mmCIF file of C-alpha atoms and ligand atoms in Angstrom:
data_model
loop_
_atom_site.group_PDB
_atom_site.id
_atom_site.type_symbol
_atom_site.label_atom_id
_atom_site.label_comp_id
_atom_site.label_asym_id
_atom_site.label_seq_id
_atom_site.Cartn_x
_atom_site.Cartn_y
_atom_site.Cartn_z
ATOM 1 C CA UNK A 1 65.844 67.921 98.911
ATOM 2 C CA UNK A 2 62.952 70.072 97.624
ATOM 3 C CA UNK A 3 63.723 74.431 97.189
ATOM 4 C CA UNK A 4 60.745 76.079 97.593
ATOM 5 C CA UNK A 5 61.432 77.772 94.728
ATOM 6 C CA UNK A 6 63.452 76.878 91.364
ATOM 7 C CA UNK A 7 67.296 78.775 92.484
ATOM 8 C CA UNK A 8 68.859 80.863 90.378
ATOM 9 C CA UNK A 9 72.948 78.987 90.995
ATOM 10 C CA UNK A 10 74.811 82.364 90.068
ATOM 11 C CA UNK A 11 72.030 84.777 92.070
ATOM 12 C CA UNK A 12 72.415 82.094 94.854
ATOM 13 C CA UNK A 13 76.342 82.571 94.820
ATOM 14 C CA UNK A 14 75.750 86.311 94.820
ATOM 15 C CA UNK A 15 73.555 85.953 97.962
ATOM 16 C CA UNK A 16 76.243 83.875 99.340
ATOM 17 C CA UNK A 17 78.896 86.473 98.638
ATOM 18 C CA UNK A 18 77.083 88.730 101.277
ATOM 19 C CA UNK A 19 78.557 86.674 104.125
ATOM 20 C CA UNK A 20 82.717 88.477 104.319
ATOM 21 C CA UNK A 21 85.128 85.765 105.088
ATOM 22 C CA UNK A 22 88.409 85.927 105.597
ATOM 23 C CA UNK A 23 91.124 84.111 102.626
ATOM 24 C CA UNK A 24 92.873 81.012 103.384
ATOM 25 C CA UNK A 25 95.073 78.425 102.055
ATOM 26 C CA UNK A 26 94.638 75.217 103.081
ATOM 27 C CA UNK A 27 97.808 72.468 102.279
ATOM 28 C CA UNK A 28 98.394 68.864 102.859
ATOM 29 C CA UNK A 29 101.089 66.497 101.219
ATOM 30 C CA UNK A 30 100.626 63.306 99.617
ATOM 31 C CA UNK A 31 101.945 59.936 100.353
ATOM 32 C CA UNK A 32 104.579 60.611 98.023
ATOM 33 C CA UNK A 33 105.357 64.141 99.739
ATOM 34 C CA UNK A 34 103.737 65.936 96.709
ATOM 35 C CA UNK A 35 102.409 69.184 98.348
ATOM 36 C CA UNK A 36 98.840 70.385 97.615
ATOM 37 C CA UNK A 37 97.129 73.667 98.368
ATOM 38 C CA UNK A 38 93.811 75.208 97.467
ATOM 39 C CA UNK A 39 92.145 78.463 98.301
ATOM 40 C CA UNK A 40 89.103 78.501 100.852
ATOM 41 C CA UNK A 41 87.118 81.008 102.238
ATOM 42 C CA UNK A 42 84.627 78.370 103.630
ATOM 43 C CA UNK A 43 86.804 78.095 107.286
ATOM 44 C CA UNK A 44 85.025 78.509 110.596
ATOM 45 C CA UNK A 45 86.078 78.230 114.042
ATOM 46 C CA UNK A 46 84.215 75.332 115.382
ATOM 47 C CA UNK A 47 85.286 74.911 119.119
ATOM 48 C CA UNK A 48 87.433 76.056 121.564
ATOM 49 C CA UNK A 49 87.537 73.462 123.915
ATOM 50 C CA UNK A 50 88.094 71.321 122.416
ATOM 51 C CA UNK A 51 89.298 73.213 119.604
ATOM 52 C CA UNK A 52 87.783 72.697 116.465
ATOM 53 C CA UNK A 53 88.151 74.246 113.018
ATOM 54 C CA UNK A 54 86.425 73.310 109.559
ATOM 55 C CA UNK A 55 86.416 74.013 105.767
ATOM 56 C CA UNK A 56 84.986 72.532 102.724
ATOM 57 C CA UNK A 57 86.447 71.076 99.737
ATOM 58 C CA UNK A 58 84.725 70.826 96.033
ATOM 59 C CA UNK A 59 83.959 67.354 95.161
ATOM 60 C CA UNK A 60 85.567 68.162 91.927
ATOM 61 C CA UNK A 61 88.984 69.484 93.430
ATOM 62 C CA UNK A 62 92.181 67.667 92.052
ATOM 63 C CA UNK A 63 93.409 67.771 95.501
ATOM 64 C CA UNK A 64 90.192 65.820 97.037
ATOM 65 C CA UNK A 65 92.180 62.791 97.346
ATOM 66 C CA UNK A 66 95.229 63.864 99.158
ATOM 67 C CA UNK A 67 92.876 65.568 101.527
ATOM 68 C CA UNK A 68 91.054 62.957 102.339
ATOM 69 C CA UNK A 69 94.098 60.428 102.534
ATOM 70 C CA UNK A 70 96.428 62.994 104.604
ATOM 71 C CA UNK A 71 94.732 63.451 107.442
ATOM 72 C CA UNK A 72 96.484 66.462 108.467
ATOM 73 C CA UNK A 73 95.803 69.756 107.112
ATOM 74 C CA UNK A 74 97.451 73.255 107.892
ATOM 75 C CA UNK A 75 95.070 76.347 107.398
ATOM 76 C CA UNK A 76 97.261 79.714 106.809
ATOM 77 C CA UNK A 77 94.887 82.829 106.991
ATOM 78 C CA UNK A 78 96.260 85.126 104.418
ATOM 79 C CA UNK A 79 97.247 88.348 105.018
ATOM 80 C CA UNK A 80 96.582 91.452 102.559
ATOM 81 C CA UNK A 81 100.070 91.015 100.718
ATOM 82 C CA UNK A 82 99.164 87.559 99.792
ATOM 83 C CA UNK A 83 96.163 88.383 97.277
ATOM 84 C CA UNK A 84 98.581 86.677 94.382
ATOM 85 C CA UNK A 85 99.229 83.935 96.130
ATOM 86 C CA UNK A 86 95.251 83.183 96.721
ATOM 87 C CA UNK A 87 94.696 83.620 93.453
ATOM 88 C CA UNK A 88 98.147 81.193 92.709
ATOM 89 C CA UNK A 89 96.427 78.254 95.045
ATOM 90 C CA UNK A 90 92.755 79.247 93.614
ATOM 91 C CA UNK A 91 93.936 77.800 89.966
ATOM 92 C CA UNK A 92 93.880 74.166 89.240
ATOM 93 C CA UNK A 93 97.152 72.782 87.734
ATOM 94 C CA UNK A 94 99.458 75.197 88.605
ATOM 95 C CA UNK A 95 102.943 74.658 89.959
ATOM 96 C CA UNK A 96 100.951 76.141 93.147
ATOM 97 C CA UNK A 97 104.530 75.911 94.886
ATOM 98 C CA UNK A 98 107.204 77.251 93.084
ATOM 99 C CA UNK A 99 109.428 79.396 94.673
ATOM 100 C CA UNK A 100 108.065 79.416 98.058
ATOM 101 C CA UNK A 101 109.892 78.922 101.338
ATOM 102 C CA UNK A 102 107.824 76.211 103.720
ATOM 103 C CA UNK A 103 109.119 76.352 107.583
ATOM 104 C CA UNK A 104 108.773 73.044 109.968
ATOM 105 C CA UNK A 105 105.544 72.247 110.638
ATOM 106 C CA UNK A 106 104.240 69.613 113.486
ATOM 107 C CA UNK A 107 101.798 68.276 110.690
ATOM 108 C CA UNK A 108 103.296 66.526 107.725
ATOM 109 C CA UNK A 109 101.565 70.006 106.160
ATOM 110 C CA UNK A 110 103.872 72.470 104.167
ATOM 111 C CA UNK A 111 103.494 75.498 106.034
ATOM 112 C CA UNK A 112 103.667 79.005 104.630
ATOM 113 C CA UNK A 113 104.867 82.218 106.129
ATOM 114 C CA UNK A 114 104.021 85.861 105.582
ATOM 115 C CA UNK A 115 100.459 85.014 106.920
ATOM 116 C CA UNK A 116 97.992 86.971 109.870
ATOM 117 C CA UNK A 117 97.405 83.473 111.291
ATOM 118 C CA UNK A 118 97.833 79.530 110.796
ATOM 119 C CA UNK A 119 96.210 76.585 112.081
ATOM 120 C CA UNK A 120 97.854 73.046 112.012
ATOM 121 C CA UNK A 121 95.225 70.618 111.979
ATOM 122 C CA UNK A 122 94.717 66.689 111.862
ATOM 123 C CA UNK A 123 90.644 65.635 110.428
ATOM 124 C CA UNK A 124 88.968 64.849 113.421
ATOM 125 C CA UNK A 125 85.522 64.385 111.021
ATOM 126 C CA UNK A 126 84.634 64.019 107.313
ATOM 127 C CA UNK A 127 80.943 64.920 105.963
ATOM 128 C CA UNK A 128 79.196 64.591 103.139
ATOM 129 C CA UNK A 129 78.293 68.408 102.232
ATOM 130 C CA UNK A 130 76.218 68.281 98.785
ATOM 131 C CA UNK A 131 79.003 68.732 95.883
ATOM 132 C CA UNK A 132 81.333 69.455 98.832
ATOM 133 C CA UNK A 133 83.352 67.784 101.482
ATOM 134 C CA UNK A 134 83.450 69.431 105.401
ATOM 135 C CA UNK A 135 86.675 68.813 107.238
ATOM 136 C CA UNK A 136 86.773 69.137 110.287
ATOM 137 C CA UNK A 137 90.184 69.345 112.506
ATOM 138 C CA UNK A 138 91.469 69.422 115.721
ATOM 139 C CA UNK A 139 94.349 72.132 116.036
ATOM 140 C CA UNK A 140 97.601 70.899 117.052
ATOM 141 C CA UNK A 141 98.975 74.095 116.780
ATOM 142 C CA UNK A 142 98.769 77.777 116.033
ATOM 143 C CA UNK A 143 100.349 81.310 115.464
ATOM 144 C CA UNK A 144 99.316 84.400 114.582
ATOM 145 C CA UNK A 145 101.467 87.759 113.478
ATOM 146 C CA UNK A 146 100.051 91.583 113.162
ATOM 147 C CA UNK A 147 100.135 91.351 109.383
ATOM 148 C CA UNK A 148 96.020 92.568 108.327
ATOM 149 C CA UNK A 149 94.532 89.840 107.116
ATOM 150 C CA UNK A 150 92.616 89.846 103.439
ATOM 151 C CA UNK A 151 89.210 89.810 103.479
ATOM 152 C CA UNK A 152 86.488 88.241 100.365
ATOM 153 C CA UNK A 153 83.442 89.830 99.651
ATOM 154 C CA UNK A 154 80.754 90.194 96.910
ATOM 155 C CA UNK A 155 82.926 88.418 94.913
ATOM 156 C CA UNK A 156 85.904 90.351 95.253
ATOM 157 C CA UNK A 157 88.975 90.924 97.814
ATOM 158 C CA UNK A 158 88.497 93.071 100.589
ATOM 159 C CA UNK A 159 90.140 94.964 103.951
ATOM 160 C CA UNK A 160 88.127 95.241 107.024
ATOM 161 C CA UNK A 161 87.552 98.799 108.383
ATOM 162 C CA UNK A 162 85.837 99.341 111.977
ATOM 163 C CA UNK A 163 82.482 100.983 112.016
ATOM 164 C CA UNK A 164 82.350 104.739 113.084
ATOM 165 C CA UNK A 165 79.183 103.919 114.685
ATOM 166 C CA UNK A 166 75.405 102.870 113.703
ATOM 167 C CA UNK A 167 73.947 104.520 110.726
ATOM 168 C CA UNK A 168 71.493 107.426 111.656
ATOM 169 C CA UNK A 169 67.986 106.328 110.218
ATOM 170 C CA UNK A 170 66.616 109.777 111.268
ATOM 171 C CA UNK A 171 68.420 112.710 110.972
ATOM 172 C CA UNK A 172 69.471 114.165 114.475
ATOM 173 C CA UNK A 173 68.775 117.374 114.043
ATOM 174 C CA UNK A 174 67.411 119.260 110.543
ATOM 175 C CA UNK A 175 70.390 120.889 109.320
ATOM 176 C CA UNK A 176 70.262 124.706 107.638
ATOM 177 C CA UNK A 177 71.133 123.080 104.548
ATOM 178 C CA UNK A 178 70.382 119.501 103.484
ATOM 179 C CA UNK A 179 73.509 119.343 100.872
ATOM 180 C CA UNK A 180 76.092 119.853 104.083
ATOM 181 C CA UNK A 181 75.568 116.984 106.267
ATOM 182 C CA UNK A 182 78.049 114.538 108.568
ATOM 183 C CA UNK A 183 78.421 112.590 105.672
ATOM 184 C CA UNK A 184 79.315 114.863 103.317
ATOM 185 C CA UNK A 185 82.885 113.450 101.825
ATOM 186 C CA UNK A 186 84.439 116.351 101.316
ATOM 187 C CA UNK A 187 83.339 117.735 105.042
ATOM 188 C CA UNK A 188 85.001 114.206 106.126
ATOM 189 C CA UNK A 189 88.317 114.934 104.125
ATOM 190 C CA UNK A 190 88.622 118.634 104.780
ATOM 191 C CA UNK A 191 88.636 118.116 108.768
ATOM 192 C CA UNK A 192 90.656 115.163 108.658
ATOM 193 C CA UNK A 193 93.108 116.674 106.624
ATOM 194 C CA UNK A 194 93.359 119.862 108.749
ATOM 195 C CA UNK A 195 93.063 117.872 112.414
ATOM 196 C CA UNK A 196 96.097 116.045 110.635
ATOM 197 C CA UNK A 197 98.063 119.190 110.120
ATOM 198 C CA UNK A 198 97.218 120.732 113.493
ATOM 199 C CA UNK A 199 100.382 118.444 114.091
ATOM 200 C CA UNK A 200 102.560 119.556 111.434
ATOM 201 C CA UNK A 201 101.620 122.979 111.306
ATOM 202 C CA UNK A 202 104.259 124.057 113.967
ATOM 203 C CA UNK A 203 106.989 122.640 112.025
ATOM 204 C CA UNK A 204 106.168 124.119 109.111
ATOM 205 C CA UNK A 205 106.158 127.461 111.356
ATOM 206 C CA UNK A 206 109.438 127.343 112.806
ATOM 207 C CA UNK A 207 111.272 126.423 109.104
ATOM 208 C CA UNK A 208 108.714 129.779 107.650
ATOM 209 C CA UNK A 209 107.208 127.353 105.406
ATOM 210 C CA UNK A 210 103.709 128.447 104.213
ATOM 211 C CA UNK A 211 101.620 125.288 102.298
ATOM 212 C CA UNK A 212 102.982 126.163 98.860
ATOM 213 C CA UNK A 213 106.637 125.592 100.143
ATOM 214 C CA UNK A 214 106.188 122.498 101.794
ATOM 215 C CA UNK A 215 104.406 120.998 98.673
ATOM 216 C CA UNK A 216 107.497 121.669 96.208
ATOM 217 C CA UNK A 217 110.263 120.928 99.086
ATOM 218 C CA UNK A 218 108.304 117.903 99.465
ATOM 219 C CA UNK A 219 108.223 116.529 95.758
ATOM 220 C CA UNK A 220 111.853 117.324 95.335
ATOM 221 C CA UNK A 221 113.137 115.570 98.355
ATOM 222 C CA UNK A 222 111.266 112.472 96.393
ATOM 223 C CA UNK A 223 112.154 113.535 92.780
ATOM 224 C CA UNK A 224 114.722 115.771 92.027
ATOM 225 C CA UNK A 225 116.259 117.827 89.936
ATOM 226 C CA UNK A 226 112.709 118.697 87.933
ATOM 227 C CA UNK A 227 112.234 121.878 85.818
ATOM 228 C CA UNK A 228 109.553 124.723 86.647
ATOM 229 C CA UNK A 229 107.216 122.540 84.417
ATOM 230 C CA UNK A 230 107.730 119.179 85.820
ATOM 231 C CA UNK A 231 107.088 120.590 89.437
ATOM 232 C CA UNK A 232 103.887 122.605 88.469
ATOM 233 C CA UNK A 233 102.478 119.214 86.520
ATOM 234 C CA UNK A 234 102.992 117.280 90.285
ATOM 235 C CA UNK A 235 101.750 119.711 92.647
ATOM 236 C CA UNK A 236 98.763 120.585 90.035
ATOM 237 C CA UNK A 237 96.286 118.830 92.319
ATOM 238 C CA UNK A 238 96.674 121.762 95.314
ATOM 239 C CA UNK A 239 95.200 124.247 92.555
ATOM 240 C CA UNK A 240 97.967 126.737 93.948
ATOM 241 C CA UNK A 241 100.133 128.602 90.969
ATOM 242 C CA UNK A 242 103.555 127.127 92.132
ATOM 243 C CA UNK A 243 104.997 128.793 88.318
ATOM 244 C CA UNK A 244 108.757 129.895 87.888
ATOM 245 C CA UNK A 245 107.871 132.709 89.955
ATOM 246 C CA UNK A 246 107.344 131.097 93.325
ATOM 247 C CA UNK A 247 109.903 128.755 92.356
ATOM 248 C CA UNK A 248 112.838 131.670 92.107
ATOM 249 C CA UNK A 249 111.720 133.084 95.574
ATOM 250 C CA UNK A 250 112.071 129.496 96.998
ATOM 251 C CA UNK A 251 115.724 129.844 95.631
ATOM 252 C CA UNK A 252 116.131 133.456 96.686
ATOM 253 C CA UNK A 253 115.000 132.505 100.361
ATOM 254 C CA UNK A 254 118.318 129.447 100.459
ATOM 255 C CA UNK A 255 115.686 126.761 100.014
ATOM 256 C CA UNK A 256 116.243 125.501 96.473
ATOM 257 C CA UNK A 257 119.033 125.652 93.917
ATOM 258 C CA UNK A 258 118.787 126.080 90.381
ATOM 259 C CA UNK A 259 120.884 124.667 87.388
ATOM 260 C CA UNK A 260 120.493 124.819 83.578
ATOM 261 C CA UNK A 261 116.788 125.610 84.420
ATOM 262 C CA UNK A 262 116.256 122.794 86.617
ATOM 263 C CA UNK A 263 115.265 123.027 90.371
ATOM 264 C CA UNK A 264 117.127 120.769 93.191
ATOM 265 C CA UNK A 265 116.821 121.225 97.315
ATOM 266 C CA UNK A 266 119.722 123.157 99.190
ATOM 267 C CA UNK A 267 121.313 122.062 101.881
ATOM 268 C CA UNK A 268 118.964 124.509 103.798
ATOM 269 C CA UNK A 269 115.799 122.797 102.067
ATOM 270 C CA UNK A 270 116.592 119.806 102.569
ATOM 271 C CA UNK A 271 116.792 119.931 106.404
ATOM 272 C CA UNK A 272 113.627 121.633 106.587
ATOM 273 C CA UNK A 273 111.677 119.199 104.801
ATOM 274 C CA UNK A 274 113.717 116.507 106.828
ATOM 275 C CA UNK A 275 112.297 118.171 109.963
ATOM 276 C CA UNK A 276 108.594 118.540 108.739
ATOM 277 C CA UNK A 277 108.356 115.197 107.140
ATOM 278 C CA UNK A 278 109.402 113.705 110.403
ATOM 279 C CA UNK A 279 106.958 115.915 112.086
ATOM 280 C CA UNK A 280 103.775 114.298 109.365
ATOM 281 C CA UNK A 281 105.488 111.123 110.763
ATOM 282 C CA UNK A 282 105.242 111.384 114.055
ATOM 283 C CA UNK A 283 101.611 112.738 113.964
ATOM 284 C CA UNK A 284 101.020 109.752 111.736
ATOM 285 C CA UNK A 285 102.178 107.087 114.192
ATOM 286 C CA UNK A 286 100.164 108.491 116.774
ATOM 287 C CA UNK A 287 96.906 108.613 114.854
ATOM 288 C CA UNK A 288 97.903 105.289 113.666
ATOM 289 C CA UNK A 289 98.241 104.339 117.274
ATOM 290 C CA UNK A 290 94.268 105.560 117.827
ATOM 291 C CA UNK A 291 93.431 103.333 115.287
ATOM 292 C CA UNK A 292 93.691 99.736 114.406
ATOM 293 C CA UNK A 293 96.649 98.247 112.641
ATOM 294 C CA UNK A 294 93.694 96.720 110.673
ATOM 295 C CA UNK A 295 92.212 100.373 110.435
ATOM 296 C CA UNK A 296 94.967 102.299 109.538
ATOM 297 C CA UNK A 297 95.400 99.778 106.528
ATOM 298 C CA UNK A 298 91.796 99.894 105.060
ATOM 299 C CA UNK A 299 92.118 103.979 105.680
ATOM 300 C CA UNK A 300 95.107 104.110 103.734
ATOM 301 C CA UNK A 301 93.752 101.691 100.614
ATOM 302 C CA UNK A 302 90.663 103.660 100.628
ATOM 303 C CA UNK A 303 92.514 107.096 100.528
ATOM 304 C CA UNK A 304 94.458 105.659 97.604
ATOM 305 C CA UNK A 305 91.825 104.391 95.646
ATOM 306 C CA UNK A 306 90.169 108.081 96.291
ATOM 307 C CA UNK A 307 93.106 109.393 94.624
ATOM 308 C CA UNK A 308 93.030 107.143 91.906
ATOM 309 C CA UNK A 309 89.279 107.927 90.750
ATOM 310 C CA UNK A 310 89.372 110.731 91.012
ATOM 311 C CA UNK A 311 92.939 111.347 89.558
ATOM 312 C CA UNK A 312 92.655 113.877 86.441
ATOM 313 C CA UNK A 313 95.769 112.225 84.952
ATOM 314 C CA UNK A 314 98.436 113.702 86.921
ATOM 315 C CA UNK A 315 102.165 112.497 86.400
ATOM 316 C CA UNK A 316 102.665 109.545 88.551
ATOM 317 C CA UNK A 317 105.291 110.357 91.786
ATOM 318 C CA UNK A 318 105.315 106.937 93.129
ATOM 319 C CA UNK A 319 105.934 104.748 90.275
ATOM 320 C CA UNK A 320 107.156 106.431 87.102
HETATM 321 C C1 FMN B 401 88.520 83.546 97.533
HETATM 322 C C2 FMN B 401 88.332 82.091 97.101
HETATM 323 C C3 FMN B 401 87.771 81.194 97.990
HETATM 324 C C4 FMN B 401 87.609 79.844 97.626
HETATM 325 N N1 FMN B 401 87.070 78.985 98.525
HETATM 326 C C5 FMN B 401 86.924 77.683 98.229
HETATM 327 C C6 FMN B 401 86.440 76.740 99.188
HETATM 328 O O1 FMN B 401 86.135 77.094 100.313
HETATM 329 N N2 FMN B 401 86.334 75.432 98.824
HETATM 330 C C7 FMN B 401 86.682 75.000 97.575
HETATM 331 O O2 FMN B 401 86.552 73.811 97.293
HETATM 332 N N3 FMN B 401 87.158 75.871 96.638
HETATM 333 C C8 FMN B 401 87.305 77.186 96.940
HETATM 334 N N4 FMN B 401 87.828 78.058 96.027
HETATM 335 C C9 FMN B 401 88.229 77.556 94.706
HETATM 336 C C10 FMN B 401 89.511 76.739 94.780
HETATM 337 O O3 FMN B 401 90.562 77.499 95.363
HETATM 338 C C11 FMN B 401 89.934 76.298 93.374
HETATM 339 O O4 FMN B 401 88.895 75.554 92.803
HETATM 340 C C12 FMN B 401 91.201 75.497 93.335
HETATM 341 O O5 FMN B 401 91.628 75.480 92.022
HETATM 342 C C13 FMN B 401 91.068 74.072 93.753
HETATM 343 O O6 FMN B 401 92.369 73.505 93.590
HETATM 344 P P1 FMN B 401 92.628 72.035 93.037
HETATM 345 O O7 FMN B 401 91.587 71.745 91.965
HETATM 346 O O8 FMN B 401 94.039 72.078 92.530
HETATM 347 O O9 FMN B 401 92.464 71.102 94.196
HETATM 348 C C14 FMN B 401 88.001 79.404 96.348
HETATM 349 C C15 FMN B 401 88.578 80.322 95.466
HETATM 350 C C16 FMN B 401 88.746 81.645 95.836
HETATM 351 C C17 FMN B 401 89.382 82.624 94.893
#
């Protein structure tokens, strides 16, 4: 077949990568009952009625073979805590499954758990496809759980967030000044952050807890006992002084207790952190209930990986 122009193969595969896909595994077993899995992003949903799925295999795939001679297949659609695991199947020659647990299956298929989906296929077609192979299957079976599936992209993994909406090409209205717009990130973190603690807030109240409180209650009901040093190096990202001074009318007010110049939450503290952390929880499941499950999970990564760019080198709460 003629190109109408000589293609670049890695600026192709780039233009390729523009298309997201989803991350699956796709296993079979040989005659012998050897199990074989690869990774695929090239699944589609064919058919419903009847129903249809298909993939494509490399040419040059050790497992071409048992594919071909199996003629059942089970597709798992990976969820977001199985990015090892696609990378485990995406290597050739590797002991691909070591250590896992497979559950029945109605195809002679191992079939994997943890996933957002599976499919349990037998070929229904083979094609030629250039260097690859296109199975196609008729499902036999299926499940699906709430786990958020992983997403490929551009070459790299991904999570799917909803879209707040089209893009404006034209502004809506000419704004007094064009550095504050809807867009601005900080705008967008500063009112979600304070619509967040509109929910908190009365909590906090009824315990007399003013923002500087909650933040060293907080990182001691995590970490404690710390010294006047250790606490002011954690909370250094709220820019509030939170120095031995603060610290000894935290203890004067019943909330803390200090020994041999290290800080620890009273009895007193510790149920009124208990009572405002349940009170970020609660506001949390019912945002999270606004949102999708798959949502709520890409809002969270991105938040961390906010964090983590723009981290000035902070002492590390959650895994130190
Ligand atoms: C995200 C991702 C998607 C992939 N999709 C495919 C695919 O659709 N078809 C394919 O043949 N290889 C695909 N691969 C590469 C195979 O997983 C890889 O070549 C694997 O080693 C083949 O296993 P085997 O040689 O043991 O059969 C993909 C790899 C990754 C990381």
């Amino acid at each position: 077949m003629e190109c109408s122009r000589p293609f670049d193969p890695r600026d192709f595969r780039q233009a390729l990568g523009m298309f997201a896909t989803g991350v699956t595994i796709v296993t079979a077993r040989m005659d012998d009952g050897t199990p074989v899995g690869v990774t695929a992003n090239s699944f589609n949903s064919v058919s419903l009625e009847p129903p249809l799925v298909l993939w494509s295999l490399a040419r040059n795939a050790r497992s071409l073979a048992a594919f071909r001679g199996a003629g059942q297949w089970n597709v798992h659609i990976l969820s977001r805590e199985q990015e090892a695991l696609s990378n485990r199947f995406a290597r050739a020659g590797e002991d691909k499954f070591s250590g896992l647990e497979l559950e029945a299956a109605v195809t002679s298929a191992p079939l994997l758990s943890g996933c957002s989906a599976r499919f349990q296929c037998r070929t229904q077609f083979e094609y030629e496809g250039g260097d690859h192979v296109i199975f196609v299957g008729e499902v036999l079976d299926y499940d699906r759980s709430e786990r958020t599936p992983l997403l490929y992209v551009t070459g790299g993994y991904a999570l799917a967030t909803r879209a707040a909406g089209p893009v404006a090409t034209e502004p809506q209205s000419q704004p007094a000044s064009a550095l504050f717009s809807e867009d601005l990130l900080g705008y967008l973190l500063g009112r979600a952050h304070y619509q967040f603690l509109t929910a908190v807030r009365p909590m906090l109240d009824r315990h007399g807890l003013a923002e500087a409180d909650f933040f060293v209650l907080a990182l001691l009901s995590v970490r404690e006992p710390l010294g006047a040093d250790g606490i002011a190096a954690h909370t250094a990202y709220t820019g509030i002084d939170l120095g031995p001074v603060a610290l000894q009318a935290l203890c004067a007010r019943g909330l803390l207790q200090e020994r041999d110049q290290a800080f620890s939450l009273s009895e007193r503290g510790r149920d009124a952190i208990l009572h405002v952390l349940a009170a970020a929880k609660a506001a949390e499941a019912d945002i999270a209930a606004r949102l999708d499950p798959v949502e709520a999970a890409a809002l969270r990564n991105l938040l961390k990986r906010l964090i983590a760019v723009s981290d000035p080198g902070l002492p590390k709460l959650w895994t130190a």
